[in-house]
N, CA, C and O atoms as a MOPAC input file, in Angstrom:
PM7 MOZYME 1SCF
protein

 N      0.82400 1    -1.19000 1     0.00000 1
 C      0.00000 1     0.00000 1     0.00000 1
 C      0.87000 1     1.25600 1     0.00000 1
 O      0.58400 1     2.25000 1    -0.66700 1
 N      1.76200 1     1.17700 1     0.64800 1
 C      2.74200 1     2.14500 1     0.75100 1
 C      3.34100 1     2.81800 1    -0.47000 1
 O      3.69000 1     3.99400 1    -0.36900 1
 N      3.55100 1     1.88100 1    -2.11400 1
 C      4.02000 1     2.39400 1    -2.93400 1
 C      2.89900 1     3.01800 1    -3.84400 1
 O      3.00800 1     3.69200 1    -4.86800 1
 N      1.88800 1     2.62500 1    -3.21900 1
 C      0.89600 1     3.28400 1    -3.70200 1
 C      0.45900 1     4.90100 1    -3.58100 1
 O     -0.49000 1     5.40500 1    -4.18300 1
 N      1.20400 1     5.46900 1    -2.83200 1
 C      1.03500 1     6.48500 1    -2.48400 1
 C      1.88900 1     7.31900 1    -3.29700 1
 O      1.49000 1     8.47500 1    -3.15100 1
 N      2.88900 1     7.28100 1    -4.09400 1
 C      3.42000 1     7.50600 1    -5.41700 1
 C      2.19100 1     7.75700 1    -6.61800 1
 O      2.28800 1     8.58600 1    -7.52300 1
 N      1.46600 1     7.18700 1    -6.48200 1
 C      0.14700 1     6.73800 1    -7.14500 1
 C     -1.22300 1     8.41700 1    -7.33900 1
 O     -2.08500 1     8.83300 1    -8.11400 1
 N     -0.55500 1     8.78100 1    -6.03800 1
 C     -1.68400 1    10.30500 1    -6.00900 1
 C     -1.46700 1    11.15100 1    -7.20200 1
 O     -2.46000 1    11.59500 1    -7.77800 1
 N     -0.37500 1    11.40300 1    -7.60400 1
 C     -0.30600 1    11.86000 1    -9.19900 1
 C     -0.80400 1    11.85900 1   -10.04300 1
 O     -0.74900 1    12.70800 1   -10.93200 1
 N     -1.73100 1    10.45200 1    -9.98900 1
 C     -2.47200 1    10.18300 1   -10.86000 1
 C     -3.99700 1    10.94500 1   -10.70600 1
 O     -4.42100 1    11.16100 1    -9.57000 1
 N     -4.94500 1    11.41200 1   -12.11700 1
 C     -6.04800 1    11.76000 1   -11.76800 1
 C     -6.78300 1    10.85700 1   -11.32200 1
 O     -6.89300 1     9.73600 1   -11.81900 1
 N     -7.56900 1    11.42400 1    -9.96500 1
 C     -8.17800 1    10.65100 1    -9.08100 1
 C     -9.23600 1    10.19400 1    -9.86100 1
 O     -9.86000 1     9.47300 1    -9.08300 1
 N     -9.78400 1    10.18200 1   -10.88200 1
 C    -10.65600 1     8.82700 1   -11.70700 1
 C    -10.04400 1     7.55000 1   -12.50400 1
 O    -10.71300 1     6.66200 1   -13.03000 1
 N     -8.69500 1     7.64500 1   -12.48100 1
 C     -7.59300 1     6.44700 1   -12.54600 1
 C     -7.62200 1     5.86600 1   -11.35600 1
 O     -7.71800 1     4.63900 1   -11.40100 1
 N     -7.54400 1     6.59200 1    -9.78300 1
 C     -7.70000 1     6.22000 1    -9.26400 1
 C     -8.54400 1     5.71600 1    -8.39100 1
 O     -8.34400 1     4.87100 1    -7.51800 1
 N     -9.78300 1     6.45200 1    -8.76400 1
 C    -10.84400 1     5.67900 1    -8.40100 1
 C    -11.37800 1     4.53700 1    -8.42000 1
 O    -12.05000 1     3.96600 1    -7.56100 1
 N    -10.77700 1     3.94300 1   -10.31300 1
 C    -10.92000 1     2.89800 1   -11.25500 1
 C    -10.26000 1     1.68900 1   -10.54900 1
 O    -10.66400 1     0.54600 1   -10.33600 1
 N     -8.84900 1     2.47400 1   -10.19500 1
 C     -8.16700 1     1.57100 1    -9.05800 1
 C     -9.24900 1     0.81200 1    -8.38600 1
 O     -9.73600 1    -0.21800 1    -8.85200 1
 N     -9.55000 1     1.28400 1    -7.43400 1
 C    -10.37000 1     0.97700 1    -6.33200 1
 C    -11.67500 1    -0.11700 1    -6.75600 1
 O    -11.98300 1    -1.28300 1    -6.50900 1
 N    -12.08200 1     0.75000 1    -7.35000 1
 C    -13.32900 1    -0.06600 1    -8.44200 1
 C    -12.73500 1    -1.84500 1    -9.02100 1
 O    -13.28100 1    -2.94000 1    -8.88900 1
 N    -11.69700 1    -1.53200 1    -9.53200 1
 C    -11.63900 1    -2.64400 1   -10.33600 1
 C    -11.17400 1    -3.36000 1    -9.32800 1
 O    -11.77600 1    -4.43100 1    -9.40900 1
 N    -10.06300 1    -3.41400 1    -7.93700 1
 C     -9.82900 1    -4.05900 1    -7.30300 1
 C    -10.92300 1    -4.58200 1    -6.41000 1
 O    -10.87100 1    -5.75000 1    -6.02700 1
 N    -12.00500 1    -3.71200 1    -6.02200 1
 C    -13.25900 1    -4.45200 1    -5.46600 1
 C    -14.18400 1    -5.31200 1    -6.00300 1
 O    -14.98200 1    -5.92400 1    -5.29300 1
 N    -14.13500 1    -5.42400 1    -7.38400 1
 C    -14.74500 1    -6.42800 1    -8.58600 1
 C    -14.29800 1    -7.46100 1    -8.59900 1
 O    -14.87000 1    -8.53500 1    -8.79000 1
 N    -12.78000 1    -7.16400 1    -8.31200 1
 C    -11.74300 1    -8.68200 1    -8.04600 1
 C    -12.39700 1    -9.18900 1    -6.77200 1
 O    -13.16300 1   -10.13600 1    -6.95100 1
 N    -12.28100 1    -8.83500 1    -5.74300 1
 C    -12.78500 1    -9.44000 1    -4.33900 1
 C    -13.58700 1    -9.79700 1    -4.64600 1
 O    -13.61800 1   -11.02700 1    -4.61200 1
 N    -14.72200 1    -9.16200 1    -5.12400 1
 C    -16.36100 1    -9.82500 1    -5.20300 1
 C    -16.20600 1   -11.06600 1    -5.87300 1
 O    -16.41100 1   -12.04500 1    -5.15600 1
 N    -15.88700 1   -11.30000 1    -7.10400 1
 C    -15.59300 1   -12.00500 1    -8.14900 1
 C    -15.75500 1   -13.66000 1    -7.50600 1
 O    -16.48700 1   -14.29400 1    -8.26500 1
 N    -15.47500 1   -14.15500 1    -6.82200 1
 C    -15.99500 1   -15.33700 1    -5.58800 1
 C    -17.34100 1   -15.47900 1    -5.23000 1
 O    -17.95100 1   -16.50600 1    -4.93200 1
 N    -17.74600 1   -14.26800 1    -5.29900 1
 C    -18.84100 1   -14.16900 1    -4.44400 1
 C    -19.08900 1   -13.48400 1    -3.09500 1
 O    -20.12100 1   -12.94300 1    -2.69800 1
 N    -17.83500 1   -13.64100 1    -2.44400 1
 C    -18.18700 1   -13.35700 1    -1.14000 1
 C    -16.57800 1   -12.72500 1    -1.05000 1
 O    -15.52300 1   -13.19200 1    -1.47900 1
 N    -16.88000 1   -11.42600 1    -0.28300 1
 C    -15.76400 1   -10.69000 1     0.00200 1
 C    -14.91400 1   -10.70900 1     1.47200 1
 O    -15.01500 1    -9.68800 1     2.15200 1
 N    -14.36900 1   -11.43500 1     1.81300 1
 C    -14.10300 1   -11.02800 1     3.08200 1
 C    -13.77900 1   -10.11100 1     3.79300 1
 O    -13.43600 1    -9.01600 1     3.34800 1
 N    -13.85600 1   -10.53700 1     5.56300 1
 C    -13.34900 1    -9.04300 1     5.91200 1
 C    -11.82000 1    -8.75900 1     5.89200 1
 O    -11.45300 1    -7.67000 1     6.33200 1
 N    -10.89800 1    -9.63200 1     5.42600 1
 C     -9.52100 1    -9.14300 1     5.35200 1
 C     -9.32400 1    -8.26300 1     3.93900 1
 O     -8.54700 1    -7.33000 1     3.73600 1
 N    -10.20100 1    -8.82300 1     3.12100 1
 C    -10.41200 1    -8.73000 1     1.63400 1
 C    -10.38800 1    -7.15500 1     1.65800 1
 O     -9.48900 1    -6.39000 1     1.30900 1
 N    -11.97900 1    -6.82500 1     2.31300 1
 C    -12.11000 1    -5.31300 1     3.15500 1
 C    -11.12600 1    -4.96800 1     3.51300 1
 O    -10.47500 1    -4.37700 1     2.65100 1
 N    -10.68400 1    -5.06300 1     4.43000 1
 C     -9.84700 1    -4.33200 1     5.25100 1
 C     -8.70200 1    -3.60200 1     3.96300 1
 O     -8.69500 1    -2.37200 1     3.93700 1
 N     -7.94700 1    -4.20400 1     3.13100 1
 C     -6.79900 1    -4.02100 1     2.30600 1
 C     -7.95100 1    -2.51100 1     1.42800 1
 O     -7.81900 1    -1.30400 1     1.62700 1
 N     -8.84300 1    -3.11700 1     0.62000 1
 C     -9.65500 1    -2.41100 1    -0.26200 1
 C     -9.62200 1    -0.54800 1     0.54500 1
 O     -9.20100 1     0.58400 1     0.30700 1
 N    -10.41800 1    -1.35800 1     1.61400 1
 C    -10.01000 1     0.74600 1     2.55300 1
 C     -8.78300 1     0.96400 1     3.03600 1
 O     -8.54500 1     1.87000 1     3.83400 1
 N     -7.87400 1     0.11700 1     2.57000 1
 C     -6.30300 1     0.65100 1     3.14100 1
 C     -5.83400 1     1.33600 1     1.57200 1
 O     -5.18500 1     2.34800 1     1.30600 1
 N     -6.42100 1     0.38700 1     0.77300 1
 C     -5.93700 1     0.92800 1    -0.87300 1
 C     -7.05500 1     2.21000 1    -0.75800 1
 O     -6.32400 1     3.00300 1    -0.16500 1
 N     -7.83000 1     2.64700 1    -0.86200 1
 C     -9.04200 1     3.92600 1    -1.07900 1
 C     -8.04200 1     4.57500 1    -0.34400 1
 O     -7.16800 1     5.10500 1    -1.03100 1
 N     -7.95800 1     4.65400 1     0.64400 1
 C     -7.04800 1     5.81700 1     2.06400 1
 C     -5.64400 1     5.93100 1     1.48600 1
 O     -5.10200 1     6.97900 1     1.13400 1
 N     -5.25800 1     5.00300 1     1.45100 1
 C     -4.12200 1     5.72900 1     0.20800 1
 C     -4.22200 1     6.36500 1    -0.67900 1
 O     -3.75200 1     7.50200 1    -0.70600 1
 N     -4.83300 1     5.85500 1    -1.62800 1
 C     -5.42500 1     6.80400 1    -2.68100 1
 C     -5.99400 1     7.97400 1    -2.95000 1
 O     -5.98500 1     8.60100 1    -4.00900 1
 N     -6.65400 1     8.32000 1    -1.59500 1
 C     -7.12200 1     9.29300 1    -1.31200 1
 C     -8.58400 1     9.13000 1    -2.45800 1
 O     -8.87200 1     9.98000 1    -3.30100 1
 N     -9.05700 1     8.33500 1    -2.31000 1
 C    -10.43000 1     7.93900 1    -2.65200 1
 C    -11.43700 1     7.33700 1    -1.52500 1
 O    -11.31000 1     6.41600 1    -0.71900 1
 N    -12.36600 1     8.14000 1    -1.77700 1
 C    -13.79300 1     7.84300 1    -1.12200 1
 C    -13.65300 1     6.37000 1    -0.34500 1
 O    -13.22300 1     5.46500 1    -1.06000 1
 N    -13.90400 1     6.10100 1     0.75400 1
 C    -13.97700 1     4.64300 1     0.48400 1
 C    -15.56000 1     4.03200 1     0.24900 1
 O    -15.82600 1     2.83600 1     0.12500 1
 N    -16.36000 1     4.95500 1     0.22400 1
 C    -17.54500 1     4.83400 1    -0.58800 1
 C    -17.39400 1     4.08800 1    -1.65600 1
 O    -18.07200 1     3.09400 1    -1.91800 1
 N    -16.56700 1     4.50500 1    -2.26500 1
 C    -16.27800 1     3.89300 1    -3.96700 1
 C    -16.51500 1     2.29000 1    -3.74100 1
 O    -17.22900 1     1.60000 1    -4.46800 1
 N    -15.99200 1     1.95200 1    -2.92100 1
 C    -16.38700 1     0.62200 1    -2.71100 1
 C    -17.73300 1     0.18500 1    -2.37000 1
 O    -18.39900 1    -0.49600 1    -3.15000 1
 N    -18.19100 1     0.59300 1    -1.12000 1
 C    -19.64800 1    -0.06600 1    -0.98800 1
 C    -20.63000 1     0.40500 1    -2.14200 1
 O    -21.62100 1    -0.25900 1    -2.44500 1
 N    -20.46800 1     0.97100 1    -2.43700 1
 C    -20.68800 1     2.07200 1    -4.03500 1
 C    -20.83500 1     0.59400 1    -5.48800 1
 O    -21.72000 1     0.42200 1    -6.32600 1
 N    -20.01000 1     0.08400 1    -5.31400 1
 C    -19.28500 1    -1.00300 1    -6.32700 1
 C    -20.18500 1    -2.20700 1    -5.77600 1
 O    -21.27000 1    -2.65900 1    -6.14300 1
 N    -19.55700 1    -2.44700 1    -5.04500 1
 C    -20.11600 1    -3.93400 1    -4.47500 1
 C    -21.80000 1    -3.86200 1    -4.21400 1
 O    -22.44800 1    -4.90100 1    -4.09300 1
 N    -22.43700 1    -2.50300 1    -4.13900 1
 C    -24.02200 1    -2.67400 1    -4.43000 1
 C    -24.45000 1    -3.08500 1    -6.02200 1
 O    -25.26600 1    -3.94500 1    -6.35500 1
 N    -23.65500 1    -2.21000 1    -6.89100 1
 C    -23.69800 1    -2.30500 1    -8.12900 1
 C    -23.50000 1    -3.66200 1    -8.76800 1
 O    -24.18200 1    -4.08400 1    -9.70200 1
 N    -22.31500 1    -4.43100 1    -8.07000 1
 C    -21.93200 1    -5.60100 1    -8.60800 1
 C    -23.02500 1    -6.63700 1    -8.37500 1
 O    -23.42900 1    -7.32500 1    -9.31300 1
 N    -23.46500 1    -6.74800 1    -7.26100 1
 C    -24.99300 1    -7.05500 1    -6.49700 1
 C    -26.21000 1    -6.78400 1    -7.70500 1
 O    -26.97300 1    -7.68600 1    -8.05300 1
 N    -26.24500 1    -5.74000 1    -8.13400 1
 C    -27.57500 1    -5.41700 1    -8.88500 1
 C    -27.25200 1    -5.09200 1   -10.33600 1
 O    -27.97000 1    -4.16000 1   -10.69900 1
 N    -26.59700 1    -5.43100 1   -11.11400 1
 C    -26.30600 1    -5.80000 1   -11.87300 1
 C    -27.43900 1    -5.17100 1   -13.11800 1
 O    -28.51600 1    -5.74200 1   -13.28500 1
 N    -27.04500 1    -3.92400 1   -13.96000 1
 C    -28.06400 1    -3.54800 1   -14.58600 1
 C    -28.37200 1    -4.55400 1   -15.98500 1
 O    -27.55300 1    -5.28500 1   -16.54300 1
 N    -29.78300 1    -4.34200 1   -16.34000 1
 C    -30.23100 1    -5.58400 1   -17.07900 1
 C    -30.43900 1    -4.73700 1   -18.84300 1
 O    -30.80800 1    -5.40500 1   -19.80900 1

C-alpha cells in the first residue's frame, strides 16, 4: 500500500478505477471477506479515494443492470 502512495499523481478517476476494479476482483468469488475489506479501505485511504467507492461497487456488482 505504501508504494501506492506515489500513485496520487495520478487523476483521481484512474484512481478511483483503481479501487473499483480491485473491489470487482474481491467480489468475483462471491463473497468478500473481511480481510479482503480491510486491504480495499487501506488501498481507497491511500489513494485518497472515497472509500464509498467501494460499498458504491459492491451494491452495483450485487444489482447488476439488465
Amino acid at each position: 500500500v505504501e508504494k501506492l502512495v506515489a500513485g496520487k499523481a495520478w487523476p483521481v478517476a484512474a484512481r478511483a478505477q483503481i479501487v473499483q476494479h480491485a473491489t470487482i476482483i474481491a467480489a468475483a468469488d462471491g463473497v468478500v471477506q473481511p480481510s479482503e475489506l480491510a486491504v480495499l479501505f487501506d488501498v481507497a485511504e491511500a489513494l485518497e479515494i472515497d472509500p464509498d467507492v467501494i460499498d458504491q461497487t459492491l451494491h452495483g456488482a450485487a444489482a447488476p443492470m439488465d
